Amino acid sequence: MPKSRRQKGEDALWSASVVLVMLAYLSFRIVRDDTGRALGWGLYALGWAVVVAGYARCAIVRRRPRAGGVVAVVFLGAFGLLFWLNHG
């Protein structure tokens, strides 16, 4: 069964947080000064903001987040721990 427009939008929302974390990783790795660190943490925080917005949307329309929402939280948490350990 093909996905509805709403499901595609939710999937794009959850995957946007993963893209932001990958951009944060690149910022930490490529730009190795305080600017890169600040940009990396900013992109990481924006990833969390996208996930929180997605969960708020699910709460407003009274729908449970599907697997993408859970994966996004686990992914952000794991990478946040790694970022903190490596880049404080």
Coordinates of N, CA and C in Angstrom, one line a residue:
M1 N 0.8 -1.2 0.0 CA 0.0 0.0 0.0 C 0.9 1.2 0.0
P2 N 0.6 2.2 -0.9 CA 1.5 3.4 -1.0 C 1.2 4.3 0.3
K3 N 2.2 5.0 0.6 CA 2.1 6.0 1.7 C 1.3 7.2 1.4
S4 N 0.6 7.6 2.4 CA -0.2 8.8 2.2 C 0.7 10.1 2.2
R5 N 0.1 11.2 1.8 CA 0.9 12.4 1.8 C 1.3 12.8 3.2
R6 N 0.5 12.5 4.2 CA 0.8 12.8 5.6 C 2.0 11.9 6.1
Q7 N 1.9 10.7 5.7 CA 3.0 9.8 6.1 C 4.3 10.1 5.5
K8 N 4.3 10.6 4.2 CA 5.5 11.0 3.6 C 6.1 12.3 4.3
G9 N 5.2 13.2 4.7 CA 5.6 14.4 5.4 C 6.2 14.0 6.7
E10 N 5.6 13.1 7.4 CA 6.2 12.7 8.7 C 7.6 12.0 8.5
D11 N 7.7 11.2 7.6 CA 9.0 10.5 7.3 C 10.1 11.6 7.0
A12 N 9.7 12.6 6.2 CA 10.6 13.6 5.8 C 11.0 14.4 7.1
L13 N 10.1 14.7 8.0 CA 10.4 15.4 9.2 C 11.4 14.6 10.1
W14 N 11.2 13.3 10.2 CA 12.1 12.5 11.1 C 13.5 12.4 10.4
S15 N 13.5 12.3 9.1 CA 14.8 12.1 8.4 C 15.6 13.5 8.4
A16 N 14.9 14.6 8.5 CA 15.5 15.9 8.5 C 16.5 16.0 9.7
S17 N 16.0 15.4 10.9 CA 16.9 15.5 12.0 C 18.2 14.7 11.8
V18 N 18.1 13.6 11.1 CA 19.3 12.8 10.8 C 20.2 13.6 9.9
V19 N 19.7 14.3 8.9 CA 20.5 15.1 8.0 C 21.2 16.2 8.8
L20 N 20.5 16.8 9.8 CA 21.1 17.8 10.6 C 22.3 17.3 11.4
V21 N 22.1 16.1 12.0 CA 23.2 15.5 12.8 C 24.4 15.2 11.9
M22 N 24.2 14.7 10.7 CA 25.3 14.5 9.8 C 26.0 15.8 9.4
L23 N 25.3 16.9 9.2 CA 25.9 18.2 9.0 C 26.7 18.6 10.2
A24 N 26.1 18.4 11.4 CA 26.9 18.7 12.6 C 28.2 17.9 12.7
Y25 N 28.1 16.6 12.4 CA 29.3 15.8 12.4 C 30.4 16.4 11.4
L26 N 29.9 16.7 10.2 CA 30.9 17.3 9.3 C 31.4 18.6 9.8
S27 N 30.6 19.4 10.4 CA 31.1 20.7 11.0 C 32.2 20.4 12.1
F28 N 31.9 19.4 12.9 CA 32.9 19.1 13.9 C 34.2 18.6 13.3
R29 N 34.1 17.8 12.3 CA 35.3 17.1 11.7 C 36.1 18.1 10.7
I30 N 35.4 18.9 10.0 CA 36.0 19.7 8.9 C 36.5 21.0 9.5
V31 N 35.7 21.7 10.2 CA 36.1 23.0 10.8 C 36.5 22.7 12.2
R32 N 37.8 22.7 12.5 CA 38.3 22.3 13.7 C 38.6 23.4 14.7
D33 N 37.8 24.5 14.7 CA 38.1 25.5 15.6 C 36.7 25.8 16.4
D34 N 36.7 26.9 17.1 CA 35.5 27.2 17.9 C 34.3 27.5 17.1
T35 N 34.5 28.0 15.9 CA 33.4 28.3 15.0 C 32.7 27.0 14.5
G36 N 33.5 26.0 14.2 CA 33.0 24.7 13.8 C 32.3 24.0 14.9
R37 N 32.8 24.2 16.1 CA 32.2 23.6 17.3 C 30.8 24.2 17.6
A38 N 30.8 25.5 17.5 CA 29.5 26.3 17.7 C 28.5 25.9 16.6
L39 N 29.0 25.8 15.4 CA 28.0 25.5 14.3 C 27.5 24.1 14.5
G40 N 28.4 23.1 14.9 CA 28.0 21.8 15.1 C 27.0 21.6 16.2
W41 N 27.2 22.3 17.3 CA 26.2 22.2 18.4 C 24.9 22.9 18.0
G42 N 25.0 23.9 17.2 CA 23.8 24.6 16.7 C 23.0 23.7 15.8
L43 N 23.6 23.0 14.9 CA 22.9 22.1 14.0 C 22.4 20.9 14.8
Y44 N 23.1 20.4 15.8 CA 22.6 19.3 16.6 C 21.4 19.7 17.3
A45 N 21.4 20.9 17.9 CA 20.2 21.4 18.6 C 19.0 21.6 17.7
L46 N 19.3 22.1 16.5 CA 18.2 22.2 15.5 C 17.6 20.8 15.2
G47 N 18.4 19.8 15.1 CA 17.9 18.4 15.0 C 16.9 18.1 16.1
W48 N 17.3 18.4 17.3 CA 16.3 18.1 18.4 C 15.1 19.0 18.3
A49 N 15.2 20.2 17.8 CA 14.0 21.1 17.7 C 13.1 20.5 16.6
V50 N 13.6 19.9 15.6 CA 12.8 19.3 14.5 C 12.0 18.0 15.1
V51 N 12.7 17.3 15.9 CA 12.1 16.1 16.6 C 11.0 16.5 17.5
V52 N 11.3 17.5 18.3 CA 10.3 18.0 19.3 C 9.1 18.5 18.6
A53 N 9.3 19.2 17.5 CA 8.2 19.7 16.6 C 7.4 18.6 16.1
G54 N 8.1 17.5 15.6 CA 7.4 16.4 15.1 C 6.5 15.7 16.2
Y55 N 7.1 15.5 17.4 CA 6.3 14.9 18.5 C 5.1 15.8 18.9
A56 N 5.3 17.2 18.9 CA 4.2 18.1 19.2 C 3.1 18.0 18.1
R57 N 3.5 17.8 16.9 CA 2.5 17.7 15.8 C 1.7 16.4 16.0
C58 N 2.4 15.3 16.3 CA 1.8 14.0 16.6 C 0.8 14.1 17.8
A59 N 1.2 14.9 18.8 CA 0.3 15.1 20.0 C -0.9 15.9 19.6
I60 N -0.7 16.9 18.8 CA -1.9 17.8 18.4 C -2.9 17.0 17.6
V61 N -2.4 16.2 16.6 CA -3.4 15.4 15.8 C -3.7 14.0 16.4
R62 N -3.2 13.8 17.6 CA -3.5 12.6 18.4 C -3.2 11.3 17.6
R63 N -1.9 11.3 17.1 CA -1.4 10.1 16.5 C -0.1 9.7 17.1
R64 N 0.2 8.5 17.2 CA 1.4 8.0 17.7 C 2.5 8.1 16.6
P65 N 3.7 8.6 17.0 CA 4.8 8.6 16.0 C 5.2 7.2 15.6
R66 N 5.4 7.0 14.4 CA 5.8 5.7 13.9 C 7.3 5.4 14.2
A67 N 7.8 4.4 13.6 CA 9.2 4.0 13.9 C 10.2 5.1 13.6
G68 N 10.0 6.0 12.7 CA 10.9 7.0 12.3 C 11.1 8.0 13.5
G69 N 10.1 8.2 14.3 CA 10.2 9.1 15.4 C 11.1 8.5 16.5
V70 N 10.9 7.2 16.7 CA 11.7 6.5 17.7 C 13.2 6.4 17.3
V71 N 13.4 6.1 16.0 CA 14.8 6.0 15.5 C 15.5 7.4 15.5
A72 N 14.7 8.5 15.3 CA 15.3 9.8 15.3 C 15.8 10.2 16.7
V73 N 15.0 9.8 17.7 CA 15.4 10.1 19.1 C 16.6 9.3 19.5
V74 N 16.6 8.0 19.2 CA 17.8 7.1 19.5 C 19.0 7.6 18.8
F75 N 18.9 8.0 17.5 CA 20.0 8.5 16.7 C 20.6 9.8 17.3
L76 N 19.7 10.7 17.6 CA 20.1 12.0 18.2 C 20.8 11.8 19.6
G77 N 20.2 10.9 20.4 CA 20.8 10.6 21.7 C 22.2 10.0 21.6
A78 N 22.3 9.0 20.7 CA 23.6 8.3 20.6 C 24.7 9.3 20.0
F79 N 24.3 10.0 19.0 CA 25.3 11.0 18.4 C 25.6 12.1 19.4
G80 N 24.6 12.6 20.2 CA 24.8 13.6 21.1 C 25.9 13.2 22.2
L81 N 25.7 11.9 22.6 CA 26.7 11.4 23.6 C 28.1 11.4 22.9
L82 N 28.2 10.9 21.7 CA 29.5 10.8 21.0 C 30.1 12.2 20.8
F83 N 29.2 13.2 20.4 CA 29.7 14.5 20.2 C 30.2 15.1 21.5
W84 N 29.5 14.9 22.6 CA 29.9 15.4 23.9 C 31.2 14.8 24.3
L85 N 31.4 13.5 24.1 CA 32.6 12.9 24.5 C 33.8 13.4 23.7
N86 N 33.6 13.7 22.4 CA 34.7 14.1 21.6 C 34.9 15.6 21.5
H87 N 33.8 16.4 21.6 CA 34.0 17.8 21.4 C 33.5 18.7 22.5
G88 N 33.1 18.0 23.6 CA 32.7 18.7 24.9 C 31.8 19.9 24.7

